[in-house]
Amino acid sequence: MANDTIDIKTSEIDNVFKELGIQAVNSGVCGEKWHKKPNGKNLISYNPSTGKPLAEIICADDADYEKVVVQAQAAFIKWRKLPAPQRGEIIRQLGEEYRNHKYSLGKLHSLEVGKIFSEGLGEVQEAIDICDFAVGLSRQLYGLTMHSERPEHRMYEQWHPMGVVGVITAFNFPSAVWAWNATIAAVCGNTMVWKPSEKAPLTAIAMQKIAHKVLEKHDMQGIMGLVISPDRALGEKMAADTRMPLISATGSVAMGRSVGQVVANRFGRSLLELGGNNAVIVMDDADVNLAMRAIAFGAVGTAGQRCTTTRRVFVHEAIENQLVDKLLAAYKSVSIGNPLQDGVLMGPLIDADAVKSYQKAITQAQKEGGKLIAGGKPLNMGKGYFVEPTIILANKPLPIMQTEVFAPILYICPIQKLEDAISFQNDVPQGLSSAIFTGGLGNAEQFLSVVGSDCGIANVNIGTSGAEIGGAFGGEKETGGGRESGSDSWKVYMRRQTCTINYGKKLPLAQGVEFI
Ligand code: NAD
């Protein structure tokens, strides 16, 4: 562990900014073209490792927002008519451009949200991977055919784009979540307007600049719009905007509760990807080393700021001490500091409020009977927002464990039976990711069965975080029920139409009904 003031060379930042076209002051509004002088408030993006400003953004006001939405509507008229494989070809080129800029984009993630460089690169790779996935998908937007009960009739279903999709994103995956939405929505024939997190505006600008350049080559500007807001205001506006048939929103449960209700009230569709409270179960027949490594990555990786972060462990009492000892040793070896430095495994929390929430949760857990066995304190590293990764032992689940606190705090509780572990795991309001470590087929299958995990993601012998793009990603209960990225998640970005064609000369009615 380090305890130094973080110093990131200005030249290192300048190089990243130069390659990605980021200036000291940037426009945060793009529709058909970048708005040179938006009229909104100024927003400063800070580096959470140093507390220093990185650059300034001029945000969108209501009139800027209006222009971008109107342009996205106009772009939809053109874009929807382009055959899907041709839309896919443009997304292929977008993926190539992200590949070309992967290094600098990865660094920007470290600078703006404090991810270690390897995770920054990983996030950009996720954006590239979903471009590739979307290209293939552009030739596979399949509908079913059904057998009609009526003679000389044919019945099938087809999928059409929805229109302008509103995309609201969180700070902790500032590029991948947008890419998950934007690439799939685009090959499906939609256009979109993106309102990124006010805590990660520069990454949004960089991703958008690259996308805009690719779209310009095809005279398809306006497909992907961007409106940066210094707060939630434009997100709220989007949720209520009847011109957006689908709102895809990623963030806290509180945000989703508000967006979900507003969108439902106007009969829009929402795709909600909200908070998680993920658990790992470790049975007495588990490979403890494997479990330890997965838990350490799940709990400490991204400084505990993933929706899939491991927050709770239910370990069989026979191996509790063994697992805890291994985790304590692993936690001691975690080097904390400048996320761009080789060997550093944990960067900062996003801001001062996150540090306060971390401290408050630890105090509360101790009041409730939890025993602090590792970490527990903020680290004095200049003006950055660093904390110690923390482990709290509890004999049984504590009330605080019902809440997602976006920080590296891990609770460990002993269990005697798998049934109890599953019941503890499921007994929280959230339902995103879950995992079991076991060498037994019976345990694994029970965990995956109908009486097992109630989460959207259930893993065996791998941890809760680090999902691949090929599967549908999302969770149940207060996690919002949305699914995005792989599998058939594309269907949420399209409207289904059932078509019945009568190629005969008679008009038989369904169910044998007789009429004129
Ligand atoms: P947040 O809810 O504070 O903000 C997310 C986005 O929503 C921001 O762009 C914000 O401006 C906007 N917003 C906030 N309130 C809004 C409202 N009432 N109406 C419209 N827009 C609103 O979340 P955050 O702190 O940026 O991100 C952390 C949270 O996101 C955690 O809870 C994490 O679990 C969750 N998350 C979930 C997933 C997932 O896929 N399930 C992925 C990443 C993050």
mmCIF file of N, CA and C in Angstrom, residues 402-445:
data_model
loop_
_atom_site.group_PDB
_atom_site.id
_atom_site.type_symbol
_atom_site.label_atom_id
_atom_site.label_comp_id
_atom_site.label_asym_id
_atom_site.label_seq_id
_atom_site.Cartn_x
_atom_site.Cartn_y
_atom_site.Cartn_z
ATOM 1 N N GLN A 402 -28.198 -4.675 3.402
ATOM 2 C CA GLN A 402 -29.315 -4.561 2.456
ATOM 3 C C GLN A 402 -29.048 -3.476 1.404
ATOM 4 N N THR A 403 -28.072 -2.609 1.708
ATOM 5 C CA THR A 403 -27.873 -1.408 0.885
ATOM 6 C C THR A 403 -26.601 -1.509 0.063
ATOM 7 N N GLU A 404 -26.669 -1.043 -1.187
ATOM 8 C CA GLU A 404 -25.455 -0.960 -2.008
ATOM 9 C C GLU A 404 -24.715 0.326 -1.636
ATOM 10 N N VAL A 405 -23.502 0.181 -1.085
ATOM 11 C CA VAL A 405 -22.647 1.349 -0.844
ATOM 12 C C VAL A 405 -21.523 1.238 -1.857
ATOM 13 N N PHE A 406 -21.362 2.259 -2.687
ATOM 14 C CA PHE A 406 -20.457 2.168 -3.839
ATOM 15 C C PHE A 406 -19.009 2.384 -3.408
ATOM 16 N N ALA A 407 -18.455 1.381 -2.718
ATOM 17 C CA ALA A 407 -17.108 1.470 -2.154
ATOM 18 C C ALA A 407 -16.620 0.047 -1.873
ATOM 19 N N PRO A 408 -15.315 -0.123 -1.645
ATOM 20 C CA PRO A 408 -14.790 -1.484 -1.447
ATOM 21 C C PRO A 408 -14.989 -1.996 -0.014
ATOM 22 N N ILE A 409 -16.220 -2.290 0.322
ATOM 23 C CA ILE A 409 -16.526 -2.853 1.652
ATOM 24 C C ILE A 409 -17.102 -4.244 1.434
ATOM 25 N N LEU A 410 -16.469 -5.235 2.066
ATOM 26 C CA LEU A 410 -16.899 -6.624 1.894
ATOM 27 C C LEU A 410 -17.353 -7.173 3.246
ATOM 28 N N TYR A 411 -18.540 -7.764 3.262
ATOM 29 C CA TYR A 411 -19.046 -8.395 4.485
ATOM 30 C C TYR A 411 -18.905 -9.907 4.335
ATOM 31 N N ILE A 412 -18.454 -10.564 5.378
ATOM 32 C CA ILE A 412 -18.318 -12.027 5.329
ATOM 33 C C ILE A 412 -19.123 -12.646 6.480
ATOM 34 N N CYS A 413 -19.995 -13.585 6.143
ATOM 35 C CA CYS A 413 -20.805 -14.269 7.167
ATOM 36 C C CYS A 413 -20.648 -15.779 7.017
ATOM 37 N N PRO A 414 -20.603 -16.515 8.135
ATOM 38 C CA PRO A 414 -20.525 -17.975 8.045
ATOM 39 C C PRO A 414 -21.904 -18.584 7.762
ATOM 40 N N ILE A 415 -21.905 -19.720 7.068
ATOM 41 C CA ILE A 415 -23.159 -20.474 6.880
ATOM 42 C C ILE A 415 -22.865 -21.955 7.125
ATOM 43 N N GLN A 416 -23.932 -22.703 7.415
ATOM 44 C CA GLN A 416 -23.754 -24.150 7.628
ATOM 45 C C GLN A 416 -24.295 -24.952 6.452
ATOM 46 N N LYS A 417 -25.351 -24.388 5.821
ATOM 47 C CA LYS A 417 -26.012 -25.138 4.738
ATOM 48 C C LYS A 417 -26.169 -24.240 3.512
ATOM 49 N N LEU A 418 -26.183 -24.871 2.346
ATOM 50 C CA LEU A 418 -26.362 -24.113 1.107
ATOM 51 C C LEU A 418 -27.717 -23.381 1.100
ATOM 52 N N GLU A 419 -28.750 -24.050 1.620
ATOM 53 C CA GLU A 419 -30.089 -23.431 1.628
ATOM 54 C C GLU A 419 -30.047 -22.088 2.348
ATOM 55 N N ASP A 420 -29.325 -22.046 3.490
ATOM 56 C CA ASP A 420 -29.246 -20.780 4.251
ATOM 57 C C ASP A 420 -28.497 -19.723 3.440
ATOM 58 N N ALA A 421 -27.415 -20.175 2.789
ATOM 59 C CA ALA A 421 -26.609 -19.217 2.005
ATOM 60 C C ALA A 421 -27.455 -18.619 0.891
ATOM 61 N N ILE A 422 -28.216 -19.470 0.209
ATOM 62 C CA ILE A 422 -29.047 -18.971 -0.905
ATOM 63 C C ILE A 422 -30.110 -18.015 -0.356
ATOM 64 N N SER A 423 -30.663 -18.395 0.779
ATOM 65 C CA SER A 423 -31.712 -17.546 1.339
ATOM 66 C C SER A 423 -31.134 -16.177 1.755
ATOM 67 N N PHE A 424 -29.954 -16.167 2.390
ATOM 68 C CA PHE A 424 -29.307 -14.880 2.739
ATOM 69 C C PHE A 424 -28.991 -14.082 1.472
ATOM 70 N N GLN A 425 -28.456 -14.795 0.479
ATOM 71 C CA GLN A 425 -28.067 -14.105 -0.750
ATOM 72 C C GLN A 425 -29.266 -13.404 -1.388
ATOM 73 N N ASN A 426 -30.385 -14.122 -1.440
ATOM 74 C CA ASN A 426 -31.561 -13.564 -2.123
ATOM 75 C C ASN A 426 -32.311 -12.533 -1.275
ATOM 76 N N ASP A 427 -32.011 -12.496 0.014
ATOM 77 C CA ASP A 427 -32.786 -11.643 0.912
ATOM 78 C C ASP A 427 -32.292 -10.193 0.907
ATOM 79 N N VAL A 428 -32.183 -9.606 -0.280
ATOM 80 C CA VAL A 428 -31.863 -8.169 -0.417
ATOM 81 C C VAL A 428 -32.770 -7.614 -1.512
ATOM 82 N N PRO A 429 -32.943 -6.303 -1.558
ATOM 83 C CA PRO A 429 -33.857 -5.764 -2.584
ATOM 84 C C PRO A 429 -33.306 -5.875 -4.008
ATOM 85 N N GLN A 430 -31.981 -5.965 -4.148
ATOM 86 C CA GLN A 430 -31.376 -5.967 -5.489
ATOM 87 C C GLN A 430 -31.206 -7.407 -5.993
ATOM 88 N N GLY A 431 -31.026 -7.552 -7.323
ATOM 89 C CA GLY A 431 -30.881 -8.917 -7.874
ATOM 90 C C GLY A 431 -30.019 -8.950 -9.110
ATOM 91 N N LEU A 432 -28.789 -8.423 -9.013
ATOM 92 C CA LEU A 432 -27.966 -8.361 -10.225
ATOM 93 C C LEU A 432 -27.099 -9.608 -10.418
ATOM 94 N N SER A 433 -26.013 -9.752 -9.645
ATOM 95 C CA SER A 433 -25.069 -10.833 -9.934
ATOM 96 C C SER A 433 -24.849 -11.703 -8.697
ATOM 97 N N SER A 434 -24.477 -12.961 -8.945
ATOM 98 C CA SER A 434 -24.294 -13.908 -7.840
ATOM 99 C C SER A 434 -23.334 -14.992 -8.294
ATOM 100 N N ALA A 435 -22.718 -15.657 -7.317
ATOM 101 C CA ALA A 435 -21.770 -16.726 -7.683
ATOM 102 C C ALA A 435 -21.676 -17.744 -6.559
ATOM 103 N N ILE A 436 -21.353 -18.983 -6.951
ATOM 104 C CA ILE A 436 -21.057 -20.017 -5.963
ATOM 105 C C ILE A 436 -19.706 -20.627 -6.301
ATOM 106 N N PHE A 437 -18.944 -20.947 -5.278
ATOM 107 C CA PHE A 437 -17.710 -21.727 -5.453
ATOM 108 C C PHE A 437 -17.935 -23.072 -4.798
ATOM 109 N N THR A 438 -17.823 -24.095 -5.603
ATOM 110 C CA THR A 438 -18.059 -25.455 -5.109
ATOM 111 C C THR A 438 -17.422 -26.445 -6.082
ATOM 112 N N GLY A 439 -17.037 -27.607 -5.546
ATOM 113 C CA GLY A 439 -16.563 -28.673 -6.427
ATOM 114 C C GLY A 439 -17.667 -29.681 -6.692
ATOM 115 N N GLY A 440 -18.832 -29.441 -6.124
ATOM 116 C CA GLY A 440 -19.920 -30.427 -6.195
ATOM 117 C C GLY A 440 -20.985 -30.038 -7.209
ATOM 118 N N LEU A 441 -21.302 -31.003 -8.059
ATOM 119 C CA LEU A 441 -22.330 -30.767 -9.075
ATOM 120 C C LEU A 441 -23.680 -30.454 -8.421
ATOM 121 N N GLY A 442 -23.971 -31.177 -7.329
ATOM 122 C CA GLY A 442 -25.266 -30.980 -6.650
ATOM 123 C C GLY A 442 -25.412 -29.550 -6.163
ATOM 124 N N ASN A 443 -24.378 -29.032 -5.500
ATOM 125 C CA ASN A 443 -24.433 -27.645 -4.999
ATOM 126 C C ASN A 443 -24.603 -26.667 -6.154
ATOM 127 N N ALA A 444 -23.804 -26.873 -7.211
ATOM 128 C CA ALA A 444 -23.828 -25.943 -8.352
ATOM 129 C C ALA A 444 -25.221 -25.928 -8.977
ATOM 130 N N GLU A 445 -25.768 -27.119 -9.182
ATOM 131 C CA GLU A 445 -27.068 -27.188 -9.854
ATOM 132 C C GLU A 445 -28.184 -26.630 -8.965
#
